[in-house]
Tab-separated table of C-alpha atoms and ligand atoms in Angstrom:
chain	number	residue	atom	x	y	z
A	1	MET	CA	94.913	109.794	113.575
A	2	ARG	CA	96.659	106.512	112.460
A	3	ILE	CA	99.558	107.327	110.298
A	4	GLY	CA	101.588	104.478	108.279
A	5	VAL	CA	105.273	105.189	107.217
A	6	PHE	CA	106.494	103.197	104.043
A	7	GLY	CA	110.017	103.660	103.314
A	8	GLY	CA	111.775	102.106	100.262
A	9	THR	CA	114.222	102.728	97.658
A	10	PHE	CA	111.450	102.680	95.109
A	11	ASP	CA	113.928	102.492	92.307
A	12	PRO	CA	111.299	102.505	90.575
A	13	PRO	CA	107.883	102.036	92.496
A	14	HIS	CA	105.852	99.329	91.189
A	15	VAL	CA	102.555	97.675	91.660
A	16	GLY	CA	103.661	95.505	94.289
A	17	HIS	CA	104.563	98.487	96.642
A	18	LEU	CA	101.072	100.054	95.554
A	19	LEU	CA	99.027	96.697	96.433
A	20	MET	CA	100.939	96.305	99.801
A	21	ALA	CA	100.032	99.951	100.633
A	22	THR	CA	96.335	99.279	100.041
A	23	ASP	CA	96.383	96.101	101.954
A	24	ALA	CA	98.453	97.588	104.851
A	25	ARG	CA	96.137	100.570	104.961
A	26	GLU	CA	93.071	98.745	105.241
A	27	ALA	CA	94.495	96.307	107.426
A	28	LEU	CA	95.855	98.581	109.648
A	29	LYS	CA	92.722	101.207	109.416
A	30	LEU	CA	95.358	104.035	108.565
A	31	ASP	CA	93.971	107.350	107.722
A	32	ARG	CA	97.291	108.256	105.856
A	33	LEU	CA	100.051	106.510	104.367
A	34	ILE	CA	103.349	108.406	103.974
A	35	PHE	CA	105.899	107.066	101.383
A	36	ILE	CA	109.344	108.018	102.143
A	37	PRO	CA	111.731	107.323	99.561
A	38	ALA	CA	115.282	106.483	100.949
A	39	GLY	CA	118.079	108.772	100.557
A	40	ALA	CA	121.540	107.356	101.274
A	41	HIS	CA	120.787	104.035	102.761
A	42	PRO	CA	123.201	102.863	105.591
A	43	PHE	CA	123.258	99.287	104.653
A	44	LYS	CA	123.453	99.825	100.994
A	45	VAL	CA	126.356	102.401	100.572
A	46	GLU	CA	128.177	99.849	98.156
A	47	THR	CA	125.049	99.583	95.927
A	48	PRO	CA	123.290	103.067	95.752
A	49	PRO	CA	120.156	103.492	93.794
A	50	VAL	CA	120.278	103.648	89.839
A	51	ALA	CA	117.774	106.587	89.564
A	52	SER	CA	118.455	109.978	91.396
A	53	GLY	CA	116.786	110.841	94.484
A	54	GLN	CA	114.683	113.565	92.597
A	55	ASP	CA	113.609	111.023	89.918
A	56	ARG	CA	112.537	108.470	92.548
A	57	LEU	CA	110.652	111.040	94.494
A	58	GLU	CA	108.939	112.144	91.257
A	59	MET	CA	107.906	108.703	90.395
A	60	VAL	CA	106.553	108.038	93.931
A	61	ARG	CA	104.604	111.085	93.462
A	62	LEU	CA	103.191	109.910	90.142
A	63	ALA	CA	102.377	106.517	91.476
A	64	VAL	CA	100.231	107.831	94.309
A	65	ALA	CA	99.249	110.934	92.583
A	66	ASP	CA	95.372	110.191	92.443
A	67	ASP	CA	94.901	109.046	96.131
A	68	ALA	CA	94.277	111.748	98.823
A	69	ASN	CA	95.256	109.261	101.555
A	70	TYR	CA	98.899	108.985	100.401
A	71	VAL	CA	101.560	111.423	100.958
A	72	VAL	CA	105.065	111.409	99.619
A	73	ASP	CA	107.727	112.780	102.112
A	74	ASP	CA	110.972	114.028	100.652
A	75	ALA	CA	112.649	114.313	104.143
A	76	GLU	CA	115.390	111.403	103.583
A	77	ILE	CA	115.903	112.362	99.774
A	78	ASN	CA	116.787	116.000	101.068
A	79	ARG	CA	118.467	115.251	104.248
A	80	LYS	CA	122.241	115.296	104.127
A	81	GLY	CA	124.079	112.234	105.146
A	82	LEU	CA	122.816	108.787	105.605
A	83	SER	CA	119.050	108.245	106.094
A	84	PHE	CA	118.139	106.788	109.562
A	85	THR	CA	114.639	105.621	110.218
A	86	VAL	CA	114.847	107.033	113.771
A	87	ASP	CA	115.570	110.420	112.478
A	88	THR	CA	112.543	110.250	110.209
A	89	LEU	CA	110.152	109.217	112.753
A	90	GLU	CA	111.474	111.920	115.132
A	91	GLN	CA	110.830	114.360	112.650
A	92	LEU	CA	107.270	112.994	111.729
A	93	SER	CA	106.106	112.556	115.408
A	94	GLY	CA	107.301	116.175	115.873
A	95	ARG	CA	104.998	117.232	113.053
A	96	HIS	CA	102.103	115.050	114.142
A	97	PRO	CA	102.316	114.994	117.896
A	98	ALA	CA	98.660	113.546	118.238
A	99	ALA	CA	99.080	110.767	115.705
A	100	GLU	CA	99.878	107.001	116.096
A	101	LEU	CA	102.559	106.085	113.789
A	102	PHE	CA	102.859	102.582	112.176
A	103	LEU	CA	106.283	101.572	110.382
A	104	LEU	CA	105.603	99.148	107.736
A	105	LEU	CA	108.521	96.623	107.401
A	106	GLY	CA	108.916	93.917	104.943
A	107	GLU	CA	109.404	90.508	106.978
A	108	ASP	CA	112.857	90.356	105.171
A	109	VAL	CA	113.677	93.990	106.636
A	110	LEU	CA	112.424	92.925	110.146
A	111	ALA	CA	115.047	90.249	110.499
A	112	GLY	CA	117.773	93.060	110.604
A	113	PHE	CA	115.885	95.545	112.709
A	114	GLU	CA	117.984	95.198	115.743
A	115	GLN	CA	121.021	96.334	113.853
A	116	TRP	CA	119.350	99.539	112.885
A	117	ARG	CA	120.413	102.834	114.524
A	118	ASN	CA	118.464	103.234	118.017
A	119	PRO	CA	115.710	100.370	117.499
A	120	ALA	CA	114.452	101.059	121.154
A	121	ARG	CA	113.705	104.705	120.143
A	122	ILE	CA	112.087	103.538	117.049
A	123	ARG	CA	109.716	101.358	118.842
A	124	GLU	CA	108.689	104.197	121.206
A	125	LEU	CA	107.856	106.358	118.223
A	126	ALA	CA	106.165	103.846	116.180
A	127	THR	CA	104.291	100.644	116.271
A	128	LEU	CA	106.128	98.152	114.036
A	129	ALA	CA	103.900	96.325	111.517
A	130	ALA	CA	105.675	93.351	109.660
A	131	VAL	CA	104.164	92.852	106.208
A	132	ARG	CA	103.840	89.163	105.246
A	133	ARG	CA	103.187	88.413	101.613
A	134	ALA	CA	100.748	85.619	102.180
A	135	GLY	CA	97.204	86.736	101.309
A	136	ALA	CA	94.611	89.500	101.309
A	137	GLY	CA	95.219	92.340	103.729
A	138	SER	CA	94.448	91.388	107.534
A	139	VAL	CA	96.352	91.683	110.745
A	140	VAL	CA	97.450	88.337	111.960
A	141	GLU	CA	99.057	86.786	115.001
A	142	PRO	CA	102.343	88.508	115.756
A	143	ILE	CA	105.398	86.518	115.025
A	144	VAL	CA	107.679	88.678	117.261
A	145	PRO	CA	106.170	90.103	120.487
A	146	GLY	CA	104.966	93.879	120.131
A	147	VAL	CA	105.191	93.654	116.337
A	148	LEU	CA	101.909	93.539	114.289
A	149	THR	CA	102.106	91.355	111.295
A	150	VAL	CA	99.993	92.491	108.254
A	151	SER	CA	99.317	90.026	105.434
A	152	THR	CA	99.288	91.341	101.739
A	153	ARG	CA	98.620	89.535	98.472
A	154	ARG	CA	101.656	88.038	96.640
A	155	VAL	CA	102.763	90.136	93.634
A	156	ASP	CA	105.898	88.660	92.088
A	157	VAL	CA	107.512	91.887	91.026
A	158	SER	CA	110.721	93.688	92.078
A	159	SER	CA	112.404	96.969	91.123
A	160	THR	CA	115.384	94.818	90.338
A	161	GLU	CA	113.337	92.870	87.723
A	162	ILE	CA	111.945	96.053	86.296
A	163	ARG	CA	115.558	97.526	85.857
A	164	GLU	CA	116.650	94.365	84.274
A	165	ARG	CA	113.718	94.238	81.836
A	166	ARG	CA	114.441	97.939	80.869
A	167	ARG	CA	118.102	97.027	80.417
A	168	ALA	CA	117.189	94.013	78.066
A	169	GLY	CA	114.718	96.463	76.234
A	170	LYS	CA	111.585	94.532	77.258
A	171	SER	CA	108.243	96.195	77.992
A	172	ILE	CA	107.519	96.989	81.533
A	173	LYS	CA	103.818	97.713	80.833
A	174	GLY	CA	101.656	96.546	83.904
A	175	PHE	CA	104.627	96.528	86.176
A	176	VAL	CA	104.402	100.238	87.014
A	177	PRO	CA	101.543	102.645	86.768
A	178	GLU	CA	101.300	104.081	83.233
A	179	SER	CA	102.568	107.643	84.633
A	180	VAL	CA	105.568	106.044	85.961
A	181	GLU	CA	106.277	104.132	82.807
A	182	ARG	CA	106.115	107.307	80.780
A	183	PHE	CA	108.407	109.243	83.146
A	184	ILE	CA	110.837	106.310	82.828
A	185	ASP	CA	110.576	106.656	78.984
A	186	VAL	CA	111.047	110.274	78.984
A	187	ARG	CA	114.100	110.366	81.331
A	188	GLY	CA	115.492	107.422	79.712
A	189	LEU	CA	115.966	105.612	82.959
A	190	TYR	CA	117.499	102.059	83.707
A	191	ARG	CA	118.898	101.647	79.919
B	225	ATP	P1	114.704	95.806	94.708
B	225	ATP	O1	114.495	94.914	93.883
B	225	ATP	O2	115.668	97.183	93.995
B	225	ATP	O3	115.527	95.485	96.031
B	225	ATP	P2	112.015	96.348	95.803
B	225	ATP	O4	111.388	95.868	94.639
B	225	ATP	O5	112.264	95.139	96.917
B	225	ATP	O6	113.562	96.794	95.226
B	225	ATP	P3	111.954	98.442	97.788
B	225	ATP	O7	111.820	99.867	97.307
B	225	ATP	O8	113.238	98.060	98.144
B	225	ATP	O9	111.524	97.704	96.429
B	225	ATP	O10	111.024	97.893	98.827
B	225	ATP	C1	110.486	98.692	99.710
B	225	ATP	C2	109.389	97.982	100.532
B	225	ATP	O11	108.326	97.231	99.705
B	225	ATP	C3	110.127	96.717	101.293
B	225	ATP	O12	109.583	96.800	102.434
B	225	ATP	C4	109.783	95.516	100.500
B	225	ATP	O13	109.471	94.479	101.416
B	225	ATP	C5	108.451	96.028	99.837
B	225	ATP	N1	108.140	95.269	98.709
B	225	ATP	C6	108.834	95.370	97.451
B	225	ATP	N2	108.389	94.509	96.440
B	225	ATP	C7	107.101	94.151	96.886
B	225	ATP	C8	106.101	93.367	96.475
B	225	ATP	N3	106.246	92.916	95.142
B	225	ATP	N4	105.025	93.021	97.135
B	225	ATP	C9	104.863	93.649	98.434
B	225	ATP	N5	105.818	94.452	98.914
B	225	ATP	C10	106.989	94.695	98.441
């Protein structure tokens, strides 16, 4: 079984994340894609997420709810201390010993990969897949040896923009699934 691992802050999850997930799933022929909302991010200690871990977890669950190929994992949200990808992958590979794991990384994120905790072990546990926002989903030539490159369509949406729109009292219709929009409204998030 081919399992993709898609980590992010998801504060909130948006259509860019969902389209990237679909493109990556098709390009890498993934049987399953596991979304893992980050807990305490080692490189973002100064700028923690705005929404709580439980709210971000719930929003990701709502965003992927109707797709049986998607799973949401609460491992990082519920783990104490900082979230290190290597720990998450150790846990996943223990749980799915026969699976091949693919770690999806935005190209921006890939640049800092060697500064992560135990990059060598991460590469043993998973194949790295850099996601380039350049066009429809396909696996293209590697830019870094040993790293797959998946291209995804360009969707000019970020969680930062969504939070700013909410703060400014603007609509976020179409930026997030309706279920997520309702949740943000009901919980009064990002005001
Ligand atoms: P923020 O604006 O708060 O930094 P974000 O929108 O970049 O958030 P993250 O949760 O940090 O969202 O992103 C998780 C992953 O999703 C990252 O690997 C990032 O590259 C990818 N991603 C974010 N936005 C998009 C988008 N519009 N299209 C494709 N991939 C995206």
